[in-house]
C-alpha positions as semicolon CSV with decimal commas, in nm:
position;residue;x (nm);y (nm);z (nm)
1;M;0,751;-0,159;2,164
2;K;0,828;0,087;1,881
3;T;0,577;0,349;1,770
4;G;0,520;0,481;1,418
5;I;0,356;0,844;1,336
6;T;0,197;0,907;1,007
7;G;-0,038;1,139;0,848
8;G;-0,081;1,315;0,500
9;I;0,032;1,624;0,389
10;G;-0,141;1,928;0,609
11;S;-0,222;1,700;0,887
12;G;-0,005;1,826;1,114
13;K;0,199;1,502;1,199
14;S;0,503;1,738;1,280
15;Y;0,311;1,928;1,524
16;V;0,182;1,628;1,720
17;C;0,559;1,505;1,739
18;K;0,652;1,858;1,873
19;R;0,401;1,801;2,175
20;L;0,547;1,430;2,216
21;A;0,883;1,610;2,256
22;A;0,761;1,848;2,520
23;R;0,652;1,520;2,710
24;G;1,018;1,387;2,676
25;I;0,961;1,172;2,388
26;T;1,209;1,191;2,104
27;V;1,078;1,116;1,741
28;Y;1,298;0,980;1,455
29;D;1,224;1,188;1,152
30;C;1,260;0,966;0,855
31;D;1,266;1,249;0,610
32;A;1,532;1,460;0,777
33;A;1,737;1,148;0,825
34;A;1,693;1,067;0,438
35;K;1,819;1,404;0,356
36;R;2,101;1,369;0,597
37;L;2,196;1,021;0,472
38;I;2,180;1,170;0,096
39;R;2,448;1,422;0,214
40;T;2,676;1,219;0,421
41;S;2,650;0,835;0,329
42;P;2,922;0,750;0,069
43;K;2,718;0,435;-0,012
44;I;2,424;0,626;-0,131
45;H;2,638;0,875;-0,310
46;D;2,778;0,597;-0,516
47;A;2,462;0,441;-0,561
48;L;2,278;0,739;-0,684
49;T;2,563;0,829;-0,907
50;Q;2,541;0,491;-1,070
51;L;2,162;0,525;-1,123
52;I;2,141;0,883;-1,235
53;G;2,493;0,980;-1,358
54;K;2,785;1,173;-1,232
55;D;2,552;1,505;-1,221
56;A;2,346;1,341;-0,947
57;Y;2,577;1,537;-0,721
58;E;2,753;1,868;-0,758
59;P;3,102;1,859;-0,897
60;H;3,366;1,766;-0,623
61;E;3,521;2,101;-0,688
62;A;3,221;2,254;-0,523
63;Y;3,260;2,086;-0,179
64;E;3,635;1,946;-0,168
65;T;3,698;2,237;0,083
66;N;3,410;2,144;0,305
67;T;3,518;2,006;0,626
68;S;3,220;1,835;0,719
69;H;3,265;1,614;0,401
70;E;2,917;1,651;0,283
71;F;2,771;1,551;-0,073
72;H;2,584;1,834;-0,215
73;L;2,283;1,683;-0,411
74;N;2,212;1,833;-0,771
75;K;1,836;1,886;-0,674
76;S;1,731;1,976;-1,023
77;R;1,875;1,668;-1,200
78;V;1,743;1,429;-0,941
79;A;1,397;1,609;-0,955
80;Q;1,420;1,574;-1,350
81;F;1,516;1,200;-1,319
82;L;1,221;1,133;-1,053
83;L;0,970;1,298;-1,299
84;Q;1,075;1,101;-1,599
85;S;0,874;0,771;-1,463
86;E;0,744;0,622;-1,160
87;E;1,033;0,341;-1,183
88;N;1,269;0,625;-1,165
89;A;1,125;0,722;-0,819
90;R;1,103;0,352;-0,694
91;A;1,459;0,315;-0,799
92;I;1,564;0,588;-0,575
93;D;1,364;0,471;-0,292
94;R;1,538;0,127;-0,311
95;I;1,856;0,315;-0,223
96;V;1,728;0,556;0,024
97;H;1,462;0,374;0,223
98;P;1,686;0,078;0,347
99;A;1,960;0,310;0,452
100;V;1,704;0,519;0,649
101;F;1,541;0,186;0,798
102;R;1,914;0,074;0,927
103;D;1,976;0,404;1,076
104;F;1,639;0,397;1,259
105;E;1,723;0,059;1,421
106;E;2,057;0,170;1,504
107;C;1,963;0,507;1,642
108;G;1,774;0,340;1,961
109;M;1,495;0,548;1,945
110;E;1,142;0,396;1,984
111;W;0,927;0,642;1,786
112;M;0,939;0,709;1,440
113;E;0,757;0,999;1,191
114;S;0,715;0,893;0,842
115;A;0,470;1,036;0,578
116;I;0,481;0,736;0,394
117;I;0,523;0,475;0,674
118;F;0,302;0,190;0,467
119;E;0,398;0,311;0,123
120;S;0,789;0,258;0,221
121;G;0,747;-0,043;0,446
122;A;0,862;0,123;0,753
123;Y;0,553;0,026;0,916
124;K;0,748;-0,304;0,960
125;L;0,993;-0,168;1,198
126;V;0,726;-0,058;1,430
127;D;0,481;-0,244;1,674
128;R;0,174;0,008;1,616
129;V;0,108;0,319;1,382
130;I;-0,061;0,609;1,494
131;V;-0,223;0,835;1,210
132;V;-0,264;1,197;1,269
133;T;-0,597;1,333;1,060
134;A;-0,758;1,634;0,940
135;P;-1,055;1,735;0,717
136;Q;-0,934;1,775;0,353
137;E;-1,019;2,132;0,345
138;V;-0,824;2,201;0,658
139;R;-0,527;2,034;0,522
140;I;-0,540;2,214;0,177
141;Q;-0,542;2,542;0,357
142;R;-0,263;2,484;0,607
143;V;-0,041;2,384;0,330
144;M;-0,153;2,663;0,094
145;Q;-0,054;2,929;0,383
146;R;0,259;2,706;0,494
147;D;0,426;2,677;0,154
148;G;0,245;2,982;-0,070
149;I;0,148;2,746;-0,308
150;T;-0,183;2,700;-0,518
151;R;-0,454;2,476;-0,444
152;E;-0,418;2,268;-0,715
153;K;-0,062;2,211;-0,652
154;V;-0,169;2,106;-0,301
155;L;-0,443;1,859;-0,446
156;E;-0,159;1,706;-0,671
157;W;0,078;1,628;-0,376
158;M;-0,227;1,472;-0,182
159;E;-0,296;1,248;-0,483
160;R;0,034;1,097;-0,461
161;Q;-0,031;0,990;-0,100
162;L;-0,235;0,711;-0,002
163;P;-0,575;0,853;0,066
164;Q;-0,642;0,949;0,446
165;D;-0,914;0,683;0,496
166;E;-0,674;0,410;0,374
167;V;-0,431;0,505;0,633
168;R;-0,679;0,533;0,889
169;K;-0,792;0,165;0,831
170;R;-0,429;0,038;0,839
171;A;-0,345;0,257;1,181
172;D;-0,393;0,133;1,507
173;Y;-0,446;0,469;1,671
174;E;-0,588;0,827;1,544
175;I;-0,506;1,183;1,650
176;V;-0,767;1,426;1,508
177;N;-0,593;1,758;1,425
178;D;-0,894;1,945;1,309
179;G;-0,797;2,270;1,474
180;V;-1,073;2,204;1,729
181;A;-1,000;1,870;1,914
182;D;-0,762;1,916;2,201
183;I;-0,417;1,750;2,101
184;D;-0,306;1,749;2,438
185;E;-0,587;1,566;2,564
186;Q;-0,583;1,318;2,307
187;L;-0,217;1,232;2,348
188;D;-0,254;1,198;2,725
189;A;-0,505;0,951;2,686
190;L;-0,329;0,776;2,400
191;L;-0,006;0,759;2,620
192;L;-0,199;0,615;2,910
193;N;-0,338;0,357;2,685
194;L;0,000;0,279;2,544
195;F;0,143;0,254;2,893
196;R;-0,139;-0,001;3,005
197;N;-0,096;-0,216;2,717
198;K;0,297;-0,219;2,774
199;T;0,256;-0,332;3,158
200;Q;-0,006;-0,588;3,057
201;T;0,238;-0,761;2,821
202;L;0,505;-0,748;3,078
């Protein structure tokens, strides 16, 4: 039984994953995996170069002496391409998301963290989804303090994601991370529930 964890920006899903790690549960981080694969996968390198152009990555001379054999993304060029149109963003997703999905399926982990689990289609790889939620104002303040950005910028990012209420409707379970509710208490109850459901299906 595989489990996905999601939540909008500022919800604190990464913190919840840390609390799970403290319980011995390793969670696959889709965002970190995507960044790793973009650096290390020749297949993604070739596809992005074909899509964006040779300047999608830094010149080979910049890393040809790198013993790790990693590719260095030209972030400013890729960002420029992304902002040109929604179709450009979807084109990149069509290259990166399948690679992340394959990596998850091959890694053997049972838990996945993805901010865009429904938008990307990653929910199809898991049996249930947990959403981490928090009041909008709490989320705004968290991101402003964490990233040192304006309220307007945070709201702009939020608008690019599915509304929290919509994600809540699609998810199977909810963890409230409003700074008041006890996260560990909720996780203990949730894990007990998942364990009971698992044993009932055996």
